[in-house]
PDB file of C-alpha atoms in Angstrom:
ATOM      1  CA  UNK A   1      25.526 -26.134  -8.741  1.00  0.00           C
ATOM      2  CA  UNK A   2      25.899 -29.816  -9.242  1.00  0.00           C
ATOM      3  CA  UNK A   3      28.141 -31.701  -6.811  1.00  0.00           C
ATOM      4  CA  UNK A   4      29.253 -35.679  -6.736  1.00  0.00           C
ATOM      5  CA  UNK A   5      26.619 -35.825  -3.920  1.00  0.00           C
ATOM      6  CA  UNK A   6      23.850 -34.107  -5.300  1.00  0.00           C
ATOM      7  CA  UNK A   7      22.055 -32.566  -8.447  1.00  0.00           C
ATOM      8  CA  UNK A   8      21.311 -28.951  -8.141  1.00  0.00           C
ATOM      9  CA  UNK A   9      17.733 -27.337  -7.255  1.00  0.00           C
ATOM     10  CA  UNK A  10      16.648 -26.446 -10.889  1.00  0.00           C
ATOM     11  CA  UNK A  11      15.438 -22.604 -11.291  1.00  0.00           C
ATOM     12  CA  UNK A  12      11.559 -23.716 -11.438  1.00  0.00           C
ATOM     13  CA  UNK A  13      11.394 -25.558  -8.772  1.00  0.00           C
ATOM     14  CA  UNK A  14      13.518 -22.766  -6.172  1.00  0.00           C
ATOM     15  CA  UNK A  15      10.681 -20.614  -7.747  1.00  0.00           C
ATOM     16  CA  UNK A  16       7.970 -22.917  -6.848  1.00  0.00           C
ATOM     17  CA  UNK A  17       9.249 -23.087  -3.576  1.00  0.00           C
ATOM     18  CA  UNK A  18       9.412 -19.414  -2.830  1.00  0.00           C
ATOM     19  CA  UNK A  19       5.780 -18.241  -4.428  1.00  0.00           C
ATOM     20  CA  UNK A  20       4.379 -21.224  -2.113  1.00  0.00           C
ATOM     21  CA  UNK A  21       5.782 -19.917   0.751  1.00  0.00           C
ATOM     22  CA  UNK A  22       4.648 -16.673  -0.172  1.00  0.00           C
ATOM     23  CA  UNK A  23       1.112 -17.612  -1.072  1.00  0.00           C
ATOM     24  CA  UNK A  24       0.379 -19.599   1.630  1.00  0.00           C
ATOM     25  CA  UNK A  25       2.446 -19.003   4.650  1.00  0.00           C
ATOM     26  CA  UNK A  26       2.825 -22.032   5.672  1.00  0.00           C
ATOM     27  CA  UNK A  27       6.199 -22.822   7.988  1.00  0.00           C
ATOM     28  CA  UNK A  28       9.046 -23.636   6.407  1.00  0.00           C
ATOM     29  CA  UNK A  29       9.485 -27.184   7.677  1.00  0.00           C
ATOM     30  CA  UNK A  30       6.011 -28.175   5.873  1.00  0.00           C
ATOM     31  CA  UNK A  31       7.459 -26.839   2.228  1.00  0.00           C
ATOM     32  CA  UNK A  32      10.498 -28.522   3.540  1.00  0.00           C
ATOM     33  CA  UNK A  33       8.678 -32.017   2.976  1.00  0.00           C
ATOM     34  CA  UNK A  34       6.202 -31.342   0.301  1.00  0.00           C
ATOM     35  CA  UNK A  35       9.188 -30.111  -2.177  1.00  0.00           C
ATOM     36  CA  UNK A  36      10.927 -32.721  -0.750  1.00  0.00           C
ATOM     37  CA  UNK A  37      14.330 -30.689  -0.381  1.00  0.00           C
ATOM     38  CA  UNK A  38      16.225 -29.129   3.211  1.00  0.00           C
ATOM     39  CA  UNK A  39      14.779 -26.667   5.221  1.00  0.00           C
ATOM     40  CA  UNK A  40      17.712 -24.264   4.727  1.00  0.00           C
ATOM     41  CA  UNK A  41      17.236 -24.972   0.808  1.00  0.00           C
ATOM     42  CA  UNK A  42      13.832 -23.174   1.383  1.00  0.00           C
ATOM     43  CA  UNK A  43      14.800 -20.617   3.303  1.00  0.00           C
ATOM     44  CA  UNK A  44      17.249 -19.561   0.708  1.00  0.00           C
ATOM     45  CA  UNK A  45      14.879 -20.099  -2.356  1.00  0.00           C
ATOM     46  CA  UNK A  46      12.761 -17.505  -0.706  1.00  0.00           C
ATOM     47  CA  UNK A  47      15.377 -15.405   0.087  1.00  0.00           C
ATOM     48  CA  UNK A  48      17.166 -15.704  -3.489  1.00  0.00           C
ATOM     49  CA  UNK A  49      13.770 -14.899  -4.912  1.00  0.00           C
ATOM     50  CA  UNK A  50      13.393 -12.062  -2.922  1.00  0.00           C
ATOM     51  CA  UNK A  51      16.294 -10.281  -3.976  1.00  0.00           C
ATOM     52  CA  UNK A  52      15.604 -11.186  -7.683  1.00  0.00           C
ATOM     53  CA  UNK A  53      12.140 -10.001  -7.478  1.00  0.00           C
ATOM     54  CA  UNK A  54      13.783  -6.657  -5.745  1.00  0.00           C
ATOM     55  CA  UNK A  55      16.265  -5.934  -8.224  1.00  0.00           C
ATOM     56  CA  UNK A  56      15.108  -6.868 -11.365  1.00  0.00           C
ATOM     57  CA  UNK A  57      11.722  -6.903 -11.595  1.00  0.00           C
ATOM     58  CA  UNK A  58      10.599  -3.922  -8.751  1.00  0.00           C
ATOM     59  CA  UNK A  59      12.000  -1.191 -11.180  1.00  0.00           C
ATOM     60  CA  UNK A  60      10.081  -2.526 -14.245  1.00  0.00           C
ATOM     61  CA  UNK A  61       6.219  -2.672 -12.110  1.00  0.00           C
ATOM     62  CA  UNK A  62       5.991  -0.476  -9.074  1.00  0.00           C
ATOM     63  CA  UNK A  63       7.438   3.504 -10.894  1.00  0.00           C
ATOM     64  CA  UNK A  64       6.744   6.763 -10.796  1.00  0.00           C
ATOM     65  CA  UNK A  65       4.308   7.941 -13.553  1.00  0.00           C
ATOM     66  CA  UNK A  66       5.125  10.668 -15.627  1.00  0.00           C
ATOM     67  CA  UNK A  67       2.990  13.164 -16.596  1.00  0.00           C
ATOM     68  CA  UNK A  68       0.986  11.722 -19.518  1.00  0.00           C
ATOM     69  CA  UNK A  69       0.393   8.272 -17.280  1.00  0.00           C
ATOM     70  CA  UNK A  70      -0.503  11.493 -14.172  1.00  0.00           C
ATOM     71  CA  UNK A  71      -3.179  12.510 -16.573  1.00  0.00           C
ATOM     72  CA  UNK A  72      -4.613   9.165 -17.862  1.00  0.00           C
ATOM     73  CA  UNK A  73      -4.896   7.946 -14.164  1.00  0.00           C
ATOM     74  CA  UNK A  74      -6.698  11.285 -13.158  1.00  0.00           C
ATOM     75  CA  UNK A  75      -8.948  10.870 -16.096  1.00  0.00           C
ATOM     76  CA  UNK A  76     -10.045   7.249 -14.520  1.00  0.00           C
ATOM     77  CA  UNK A  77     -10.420   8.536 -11.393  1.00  0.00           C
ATOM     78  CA  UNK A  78     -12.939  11.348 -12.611  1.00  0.00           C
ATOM     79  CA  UNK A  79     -14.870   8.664 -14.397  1.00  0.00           C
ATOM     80  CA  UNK A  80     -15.196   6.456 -12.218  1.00  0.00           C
ATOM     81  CA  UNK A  81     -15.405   8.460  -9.040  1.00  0.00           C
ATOM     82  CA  UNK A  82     -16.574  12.218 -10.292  1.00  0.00           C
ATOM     83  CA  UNK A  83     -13.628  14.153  -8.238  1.00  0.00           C
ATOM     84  CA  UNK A  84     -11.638  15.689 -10.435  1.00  0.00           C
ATOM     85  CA  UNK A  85      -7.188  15.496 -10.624  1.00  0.00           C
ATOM     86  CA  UNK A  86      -6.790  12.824  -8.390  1.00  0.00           C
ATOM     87  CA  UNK A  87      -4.425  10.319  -9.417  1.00  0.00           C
ATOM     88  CA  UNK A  88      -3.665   7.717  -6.421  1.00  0.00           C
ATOM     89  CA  UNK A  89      -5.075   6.741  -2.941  1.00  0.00           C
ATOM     90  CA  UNK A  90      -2.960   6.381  -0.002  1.00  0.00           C
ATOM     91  CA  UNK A  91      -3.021   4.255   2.855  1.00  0.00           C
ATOM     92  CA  UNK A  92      -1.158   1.818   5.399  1.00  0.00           C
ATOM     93  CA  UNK A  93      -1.470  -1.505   6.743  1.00  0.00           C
ATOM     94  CA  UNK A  94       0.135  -3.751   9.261  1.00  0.00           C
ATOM     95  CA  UNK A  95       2.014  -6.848   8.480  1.00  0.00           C
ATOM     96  CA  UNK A  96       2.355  -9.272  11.274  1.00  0.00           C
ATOM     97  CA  UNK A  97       5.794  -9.955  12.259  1.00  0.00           C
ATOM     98  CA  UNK A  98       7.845 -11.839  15.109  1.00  0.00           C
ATOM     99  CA  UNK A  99       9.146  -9.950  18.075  1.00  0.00           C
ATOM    100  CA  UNK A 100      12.576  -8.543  16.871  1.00  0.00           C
ATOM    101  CA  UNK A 101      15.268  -8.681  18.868  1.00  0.00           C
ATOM    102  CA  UNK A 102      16.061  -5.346  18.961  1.00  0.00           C
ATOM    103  CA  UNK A 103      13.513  -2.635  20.395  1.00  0.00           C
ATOM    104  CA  UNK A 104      10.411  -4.676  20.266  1.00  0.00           C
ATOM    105  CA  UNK A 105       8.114  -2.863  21.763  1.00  0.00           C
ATOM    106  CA  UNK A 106       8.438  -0.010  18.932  1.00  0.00           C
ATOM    107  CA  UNK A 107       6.809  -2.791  16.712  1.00  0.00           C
ATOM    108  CA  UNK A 108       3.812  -3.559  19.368  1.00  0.00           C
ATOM    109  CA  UNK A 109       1.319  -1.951  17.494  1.00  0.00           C
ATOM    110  CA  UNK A 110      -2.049  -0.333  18.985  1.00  0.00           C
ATOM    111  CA  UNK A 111      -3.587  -3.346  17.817  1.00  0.00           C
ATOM    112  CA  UNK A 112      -1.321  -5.420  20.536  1.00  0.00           C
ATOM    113  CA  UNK A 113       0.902  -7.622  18.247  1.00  0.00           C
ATOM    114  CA  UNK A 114       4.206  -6.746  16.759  1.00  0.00           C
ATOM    115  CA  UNK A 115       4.008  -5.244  12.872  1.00  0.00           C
ATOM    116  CA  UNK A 116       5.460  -3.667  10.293  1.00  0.00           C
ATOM    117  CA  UNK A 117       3.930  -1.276   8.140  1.00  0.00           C
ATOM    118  CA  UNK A 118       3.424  -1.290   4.499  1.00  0.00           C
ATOM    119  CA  UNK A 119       2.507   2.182   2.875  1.00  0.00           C
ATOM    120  CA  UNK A 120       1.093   1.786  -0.219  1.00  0.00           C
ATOM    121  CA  UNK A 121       0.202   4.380  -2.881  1.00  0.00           C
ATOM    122  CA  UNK A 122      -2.416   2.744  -5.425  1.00  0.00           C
ATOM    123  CA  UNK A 123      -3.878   4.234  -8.894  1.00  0.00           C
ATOM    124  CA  UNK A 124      -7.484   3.924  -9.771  1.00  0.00           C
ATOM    125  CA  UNK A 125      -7.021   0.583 -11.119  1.00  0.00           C
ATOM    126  CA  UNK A 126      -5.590  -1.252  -7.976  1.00  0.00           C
ATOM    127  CA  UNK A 127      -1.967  -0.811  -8.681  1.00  0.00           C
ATOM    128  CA  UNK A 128       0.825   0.388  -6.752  1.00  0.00           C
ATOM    129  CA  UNK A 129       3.261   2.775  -7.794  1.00  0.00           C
ATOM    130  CA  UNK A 130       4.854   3.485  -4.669  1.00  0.00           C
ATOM    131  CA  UNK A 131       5.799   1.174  -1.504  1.00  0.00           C
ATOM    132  CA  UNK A 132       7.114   2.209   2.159  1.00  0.00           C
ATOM    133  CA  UNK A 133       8.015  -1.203   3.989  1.00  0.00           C
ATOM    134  CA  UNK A 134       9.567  -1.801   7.503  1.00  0.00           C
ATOM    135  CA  UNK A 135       8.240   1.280   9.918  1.00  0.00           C
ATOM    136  CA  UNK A 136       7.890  -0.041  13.059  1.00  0.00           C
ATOM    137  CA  UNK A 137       3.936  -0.895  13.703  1.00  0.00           C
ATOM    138  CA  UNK A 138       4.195   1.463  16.693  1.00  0.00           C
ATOM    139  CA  UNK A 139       4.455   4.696  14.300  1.00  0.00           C
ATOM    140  CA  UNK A 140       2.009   7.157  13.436  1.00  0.00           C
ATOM    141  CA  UNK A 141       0.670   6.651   9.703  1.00  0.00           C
ATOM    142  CA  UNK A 142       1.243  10.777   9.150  1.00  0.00           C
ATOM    143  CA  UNK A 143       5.204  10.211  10.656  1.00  0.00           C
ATOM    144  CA  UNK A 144       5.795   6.759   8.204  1.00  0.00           C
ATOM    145  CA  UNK A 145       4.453   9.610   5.505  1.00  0.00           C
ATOM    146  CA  UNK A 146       6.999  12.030   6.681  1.00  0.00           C
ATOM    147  CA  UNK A 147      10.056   9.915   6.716  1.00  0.00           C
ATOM    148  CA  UNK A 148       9.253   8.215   3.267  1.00  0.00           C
ATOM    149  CA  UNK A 149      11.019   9.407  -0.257  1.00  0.00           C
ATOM    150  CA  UNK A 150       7.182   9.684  -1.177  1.00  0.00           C
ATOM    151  CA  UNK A 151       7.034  12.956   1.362  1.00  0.00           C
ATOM    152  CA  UNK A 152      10.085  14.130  -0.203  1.00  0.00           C
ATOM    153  CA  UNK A 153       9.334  12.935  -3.956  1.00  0.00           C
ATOM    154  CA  UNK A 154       5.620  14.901  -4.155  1.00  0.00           C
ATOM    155  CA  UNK A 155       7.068  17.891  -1.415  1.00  0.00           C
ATOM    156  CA  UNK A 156       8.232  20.719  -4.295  1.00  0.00           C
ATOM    157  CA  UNK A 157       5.111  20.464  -6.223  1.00  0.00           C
ATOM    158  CA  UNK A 158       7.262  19.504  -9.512  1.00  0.00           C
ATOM    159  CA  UNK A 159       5.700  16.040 -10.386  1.00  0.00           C
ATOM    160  CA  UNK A 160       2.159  16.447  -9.321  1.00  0.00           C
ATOM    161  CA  UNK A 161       1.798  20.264 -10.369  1.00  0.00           C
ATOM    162  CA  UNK A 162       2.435  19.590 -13.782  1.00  0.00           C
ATOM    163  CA  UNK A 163      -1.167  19.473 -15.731  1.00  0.00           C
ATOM    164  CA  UNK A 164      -2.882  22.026 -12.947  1.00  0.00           C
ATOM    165  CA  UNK A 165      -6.811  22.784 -13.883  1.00  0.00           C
ATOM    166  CA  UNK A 166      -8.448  25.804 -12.649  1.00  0.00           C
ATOM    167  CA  UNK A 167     -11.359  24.623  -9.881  1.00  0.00           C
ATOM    168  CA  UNK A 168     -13.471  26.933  -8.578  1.00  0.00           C
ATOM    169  CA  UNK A 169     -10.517  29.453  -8.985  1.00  0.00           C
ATOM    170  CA  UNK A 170      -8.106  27.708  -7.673  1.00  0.00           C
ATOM    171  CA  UNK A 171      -5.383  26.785  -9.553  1.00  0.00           C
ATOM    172  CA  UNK A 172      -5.288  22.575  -8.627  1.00  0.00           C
ATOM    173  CA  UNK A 173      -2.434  20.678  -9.374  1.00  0.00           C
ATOM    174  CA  UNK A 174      -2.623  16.470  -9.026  1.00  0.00           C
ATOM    175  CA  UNK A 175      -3.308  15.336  -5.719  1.00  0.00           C
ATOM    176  CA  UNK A 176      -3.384  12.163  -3.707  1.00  0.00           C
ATOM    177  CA  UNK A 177      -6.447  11.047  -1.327  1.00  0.00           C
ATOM    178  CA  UNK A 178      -5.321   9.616   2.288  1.00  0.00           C
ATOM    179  CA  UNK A 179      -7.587   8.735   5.783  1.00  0.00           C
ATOM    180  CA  UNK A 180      -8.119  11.657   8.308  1.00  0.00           C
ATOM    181  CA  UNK A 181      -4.915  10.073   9.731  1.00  0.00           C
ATOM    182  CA  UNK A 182      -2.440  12.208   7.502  1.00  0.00           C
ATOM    183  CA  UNK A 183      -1.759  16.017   7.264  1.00  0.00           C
ATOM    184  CA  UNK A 184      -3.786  18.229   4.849  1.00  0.00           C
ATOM    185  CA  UNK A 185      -1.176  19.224   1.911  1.00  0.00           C
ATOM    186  CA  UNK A 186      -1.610  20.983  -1.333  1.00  0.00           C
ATOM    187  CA  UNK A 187      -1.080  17.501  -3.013  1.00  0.00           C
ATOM    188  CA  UNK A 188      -2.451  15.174  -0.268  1.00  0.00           C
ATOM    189  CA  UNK A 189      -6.349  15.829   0.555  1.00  0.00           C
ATOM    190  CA  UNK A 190      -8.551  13.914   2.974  1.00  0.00           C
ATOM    191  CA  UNK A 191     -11.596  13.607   4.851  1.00  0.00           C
ATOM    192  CA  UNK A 192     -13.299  16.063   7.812  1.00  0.00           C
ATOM    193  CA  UNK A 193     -12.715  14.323  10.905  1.00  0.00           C
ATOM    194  CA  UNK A 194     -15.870  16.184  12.753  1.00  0.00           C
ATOM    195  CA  UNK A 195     -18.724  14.200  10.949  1.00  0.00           C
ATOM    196  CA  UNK A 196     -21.225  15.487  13.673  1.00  0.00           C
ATOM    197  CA  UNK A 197     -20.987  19.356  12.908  1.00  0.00           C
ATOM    198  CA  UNK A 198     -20.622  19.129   9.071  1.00  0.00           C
ATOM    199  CA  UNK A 199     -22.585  20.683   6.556  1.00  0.00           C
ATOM    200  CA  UNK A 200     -24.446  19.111   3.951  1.00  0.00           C
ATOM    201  CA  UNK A 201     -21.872  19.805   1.340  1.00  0.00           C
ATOM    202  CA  UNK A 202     -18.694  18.883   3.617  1.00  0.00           C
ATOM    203  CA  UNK A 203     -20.881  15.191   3.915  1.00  0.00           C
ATOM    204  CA  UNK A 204     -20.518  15.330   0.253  1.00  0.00           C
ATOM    205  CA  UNK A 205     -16.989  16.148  -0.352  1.00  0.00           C
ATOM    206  CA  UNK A 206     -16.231  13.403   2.808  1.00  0.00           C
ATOM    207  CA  UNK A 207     -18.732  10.017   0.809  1.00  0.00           C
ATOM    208  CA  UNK A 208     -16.694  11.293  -2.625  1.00  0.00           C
ATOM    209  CA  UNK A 209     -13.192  11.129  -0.633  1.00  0.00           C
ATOM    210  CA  UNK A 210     -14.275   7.844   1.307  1.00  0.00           C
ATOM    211  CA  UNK A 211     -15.962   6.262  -1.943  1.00  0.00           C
ATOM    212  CA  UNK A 212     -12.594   6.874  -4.207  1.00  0.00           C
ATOM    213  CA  UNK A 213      -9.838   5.694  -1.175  1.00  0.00           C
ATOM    214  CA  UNK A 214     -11.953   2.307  -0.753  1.00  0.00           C
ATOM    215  CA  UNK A 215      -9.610   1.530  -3.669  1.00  0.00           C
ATOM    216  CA  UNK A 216      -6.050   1.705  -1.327  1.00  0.00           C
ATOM    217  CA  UNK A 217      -8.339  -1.177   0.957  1.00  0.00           C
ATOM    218  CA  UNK A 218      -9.439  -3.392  -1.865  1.00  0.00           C
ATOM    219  CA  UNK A 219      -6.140  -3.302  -3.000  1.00  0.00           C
ATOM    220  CA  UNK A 220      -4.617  -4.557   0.279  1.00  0.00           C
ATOM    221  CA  UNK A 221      -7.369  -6.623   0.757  1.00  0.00           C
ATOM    222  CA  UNK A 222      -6.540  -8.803  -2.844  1.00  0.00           C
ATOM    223  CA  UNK A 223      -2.838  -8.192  -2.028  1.00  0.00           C
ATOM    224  CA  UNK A 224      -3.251 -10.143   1.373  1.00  0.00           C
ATOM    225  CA  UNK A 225      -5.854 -12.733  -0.384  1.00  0.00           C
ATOM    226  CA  UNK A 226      -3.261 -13.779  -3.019  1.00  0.00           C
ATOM    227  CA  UNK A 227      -0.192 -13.617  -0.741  1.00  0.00           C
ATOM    228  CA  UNK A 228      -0.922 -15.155   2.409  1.00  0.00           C
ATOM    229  CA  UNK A 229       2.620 -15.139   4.204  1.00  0.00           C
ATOM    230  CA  UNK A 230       1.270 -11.351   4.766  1.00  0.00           C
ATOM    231  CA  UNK A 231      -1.622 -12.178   6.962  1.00  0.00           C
ATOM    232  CA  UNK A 232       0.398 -14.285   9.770  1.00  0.00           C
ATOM    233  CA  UNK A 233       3.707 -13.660  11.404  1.00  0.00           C
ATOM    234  CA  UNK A 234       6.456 -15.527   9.705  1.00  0.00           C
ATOM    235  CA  UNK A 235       8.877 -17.586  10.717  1.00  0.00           C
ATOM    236  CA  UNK A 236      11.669 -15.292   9.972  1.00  0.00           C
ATOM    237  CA  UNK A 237      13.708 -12.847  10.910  1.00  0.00           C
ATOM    238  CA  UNK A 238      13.111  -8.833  10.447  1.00  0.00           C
ATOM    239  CA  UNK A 239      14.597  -7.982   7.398  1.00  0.00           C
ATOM    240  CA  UNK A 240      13.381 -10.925   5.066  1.00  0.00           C
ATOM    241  CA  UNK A 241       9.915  -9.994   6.194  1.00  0.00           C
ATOM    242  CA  UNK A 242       9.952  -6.936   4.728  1.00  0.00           C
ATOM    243  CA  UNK A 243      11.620  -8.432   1.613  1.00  0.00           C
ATOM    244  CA  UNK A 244       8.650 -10.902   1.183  1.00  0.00           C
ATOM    245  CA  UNK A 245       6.597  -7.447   1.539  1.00  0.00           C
ATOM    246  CA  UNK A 246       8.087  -5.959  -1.203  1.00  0.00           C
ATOM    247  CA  UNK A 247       8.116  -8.844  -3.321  1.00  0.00           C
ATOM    248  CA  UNK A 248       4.520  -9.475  -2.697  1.00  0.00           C
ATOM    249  CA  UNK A 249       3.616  -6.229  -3.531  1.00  0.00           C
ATOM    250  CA  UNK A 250       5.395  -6.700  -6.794  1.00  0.00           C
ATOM    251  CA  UNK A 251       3.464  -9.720  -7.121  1.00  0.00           C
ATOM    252  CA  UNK A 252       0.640  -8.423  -6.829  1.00  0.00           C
ATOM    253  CA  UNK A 253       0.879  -5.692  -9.394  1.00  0.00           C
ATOM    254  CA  UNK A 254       2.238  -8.220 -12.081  1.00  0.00           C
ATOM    255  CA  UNK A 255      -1.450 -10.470 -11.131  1.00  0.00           C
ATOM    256  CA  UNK A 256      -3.385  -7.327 -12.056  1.00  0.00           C
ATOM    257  CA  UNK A 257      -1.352  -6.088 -14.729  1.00  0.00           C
ATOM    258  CA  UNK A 258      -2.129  -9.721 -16.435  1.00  0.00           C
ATOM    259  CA  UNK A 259      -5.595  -9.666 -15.548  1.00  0.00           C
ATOM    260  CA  UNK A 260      -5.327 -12.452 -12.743  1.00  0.00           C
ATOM    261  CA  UNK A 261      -8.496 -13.838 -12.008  1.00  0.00           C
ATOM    262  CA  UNK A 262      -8.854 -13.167  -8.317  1.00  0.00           C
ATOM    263  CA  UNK A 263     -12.280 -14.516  -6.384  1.00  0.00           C
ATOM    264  CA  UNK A 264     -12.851 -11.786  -4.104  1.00  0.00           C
ATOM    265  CA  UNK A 265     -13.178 -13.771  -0.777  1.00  0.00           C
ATOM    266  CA  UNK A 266     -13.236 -13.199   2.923  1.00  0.00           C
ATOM    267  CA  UNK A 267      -9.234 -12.803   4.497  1.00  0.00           C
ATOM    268  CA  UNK A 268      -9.586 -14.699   8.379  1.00  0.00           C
ATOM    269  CA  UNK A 269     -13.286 -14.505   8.315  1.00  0.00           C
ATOM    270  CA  UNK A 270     -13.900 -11.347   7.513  1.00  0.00           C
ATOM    271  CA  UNK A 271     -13.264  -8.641   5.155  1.00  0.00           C
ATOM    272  CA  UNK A 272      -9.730  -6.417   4.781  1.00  0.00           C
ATOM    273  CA  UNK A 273     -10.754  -3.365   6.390  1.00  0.00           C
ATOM    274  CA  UNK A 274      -7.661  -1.387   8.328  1.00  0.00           C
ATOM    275  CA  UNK A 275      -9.118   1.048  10.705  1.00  0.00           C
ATOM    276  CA  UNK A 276      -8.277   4.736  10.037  1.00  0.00           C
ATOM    277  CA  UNK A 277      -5.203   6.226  12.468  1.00  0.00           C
ATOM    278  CA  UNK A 278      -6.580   8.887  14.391  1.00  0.00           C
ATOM    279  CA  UNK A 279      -5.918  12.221  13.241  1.00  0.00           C
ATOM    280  CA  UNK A 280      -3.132  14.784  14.431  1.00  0.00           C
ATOM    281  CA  UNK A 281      -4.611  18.472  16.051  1.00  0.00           C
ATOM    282  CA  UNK A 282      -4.402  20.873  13.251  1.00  0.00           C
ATOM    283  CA  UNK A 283      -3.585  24.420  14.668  1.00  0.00           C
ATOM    284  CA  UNK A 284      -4.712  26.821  12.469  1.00  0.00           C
ATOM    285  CA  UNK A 285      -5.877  26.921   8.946  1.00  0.00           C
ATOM    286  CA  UNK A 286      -4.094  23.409   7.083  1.00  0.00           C
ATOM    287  CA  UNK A 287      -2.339  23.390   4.195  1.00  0.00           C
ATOM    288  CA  UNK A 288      -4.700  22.415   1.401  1.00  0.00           C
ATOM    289  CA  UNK A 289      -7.556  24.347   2.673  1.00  0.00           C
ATOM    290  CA  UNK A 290      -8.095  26.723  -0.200  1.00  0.00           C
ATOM    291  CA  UNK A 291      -8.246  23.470  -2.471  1.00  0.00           C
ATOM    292  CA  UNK A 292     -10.582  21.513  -0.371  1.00  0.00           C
ATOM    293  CA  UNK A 293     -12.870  24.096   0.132  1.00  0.00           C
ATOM    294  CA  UNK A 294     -12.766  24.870  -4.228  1.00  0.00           C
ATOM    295  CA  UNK A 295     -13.727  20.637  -3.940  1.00  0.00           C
ATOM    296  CA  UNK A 296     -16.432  21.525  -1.989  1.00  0.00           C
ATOM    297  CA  UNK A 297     -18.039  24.162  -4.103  1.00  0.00           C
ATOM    298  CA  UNK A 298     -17.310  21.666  -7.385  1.00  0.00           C
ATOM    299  CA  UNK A 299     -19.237  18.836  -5.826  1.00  0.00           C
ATOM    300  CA  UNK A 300     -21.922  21.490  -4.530  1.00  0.00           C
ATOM    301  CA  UNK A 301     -22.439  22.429  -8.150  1.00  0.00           C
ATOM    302  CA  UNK A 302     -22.760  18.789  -9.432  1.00  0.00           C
ATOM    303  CA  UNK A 303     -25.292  17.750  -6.789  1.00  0.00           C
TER     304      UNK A 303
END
């Protein structure tokens, strides 16, 4: 508000401030003198925005589809990539964060610097409509899965099993498409991990799998290339990094929605690829396996 000592921060420029700091990164001190305002009037531009972006406009972009949307996104899929009822691509990818000060060597990831992970669920068109921020980078991508409402949200079968198509006699409801990272389900399908004692047609059913999840990376890889605060570690504490990770994401989704022009560009010098988790032992036949194996003859029969 306005005081006798000073006029208030008007509402475009705390934005400014905040989608700067979000698309470039840069330390707080440097917006600091370039907006030419206090260094605790940044930080809590970004962290007002944050929390706007969180409540109002999160519910509005990132949602569950219902069953007409299910069907439209499956229908994309098949065009584009020729495997029929899938509807999103999962994945996860570290965001760089400071050492917290509580337990932080649960966030020393495998890669050796301290993370977060983002989970991200993305339609054919590069959109998310589901987010898991703040696992430590330490965890498993197939545990983050398990503890998420995602796990619990696609679990009973009721959303995805509601437009089912019969597949080489199976009865296949929608399904998502993940790394060999995460556990075969009846609604979550993914790659053979054994490439060197695979038969012609499991090849097949593993470059149609690969071919339609490069859409999860290219979507992180535009995400991090328009929001930059996500490719260093911040200068801020825990919890408002995985705000500006949600917000981002957000972001992002309003970009494409608008048809942002994005130049597809190199992140750091080289390309957004994250490197698959490795995959848990499976004892015993998976869940899934009558569906991937009905996949397998459907792709057989179209090569």
């Amino acid at each position: 508000m306005n005081t006798t000592y000073r006029l208030a921060v008007p509402v475009r420029k705390r934005v400014a401030i905040a989608l700067w700091k979000l698309a470039t990164g840069i330390e707080y001190r440097t917006i600091s003198h370039l907006f030419g305002v206090g260094l605790s009037t940044v930080f809590n531009c970004v962290q007002d925005f944050c929390d706007s972006v969180i409540k109002v406009l999160l519910p509005q972009h990132i949602t569950t589809p219902d069953a007409a949307k299910l069907v439209e996104i499956a229908t994309f899929f098949h065009n584009r990539w020729r495997i029929p009822q899938v509807v999103v691509a999962i994945d996860g990818s570290h965001i760089p964060i400071i050492a917290p000060d509580e337990y932080p060597r649960d966030y020393f990831n495998r890669k050796g610097w301290h993370s977060i992970i983002l989970q991200g669920v993305v339609d054919g068109r590069g959109l998310f409509w589901d987010v898991c921020v703040g696992y430590a980078g330490s965890m498993h991508d197939a545990r983050v899965l398990r503890q998420s409402n995602l796990c619990d949200q696609l679990s009973d079968g009721e959303l995805l099993g509601q437009n089912k198509k019969i597949i080489s006699g199976i009865n296949v409801g929608h399904y998502l498409i993940g790394d060999p990272a995460y556990p075969m389900q009846n609604w979550l399908m993914k790659p053979f991990s054994d490439s060197e004692r695979l038969s012609p047609e499991q090849h097949t059913y593993n470059y149609r799998l690969s071919s339609a999840r490069s859409v999860v990376e290219t979507a992180f890889g535009r995400l991090k290339g328009r929001w930059r605060c996500l490719l260093k570690r911040n200068d801020c504490k825990l919890e408002l990094s995985k705000k500006m990770t949600l917000t981002c994401c957000v972001l992002h989704n309003i970009c494409e929605e608008h048809g942002d022009n994005f130049m597809e560009e190199r992140v750091d010098g080289q390309l957004h690829i994250q490197p698959p988790g490795q995959a848990l032992p499976e004892h015993g036949e998976p869940e899934g396996a009558d569906i991937r194996a009905a996949l397998i003859n459907y792709f057989s029969r179209e090569e």
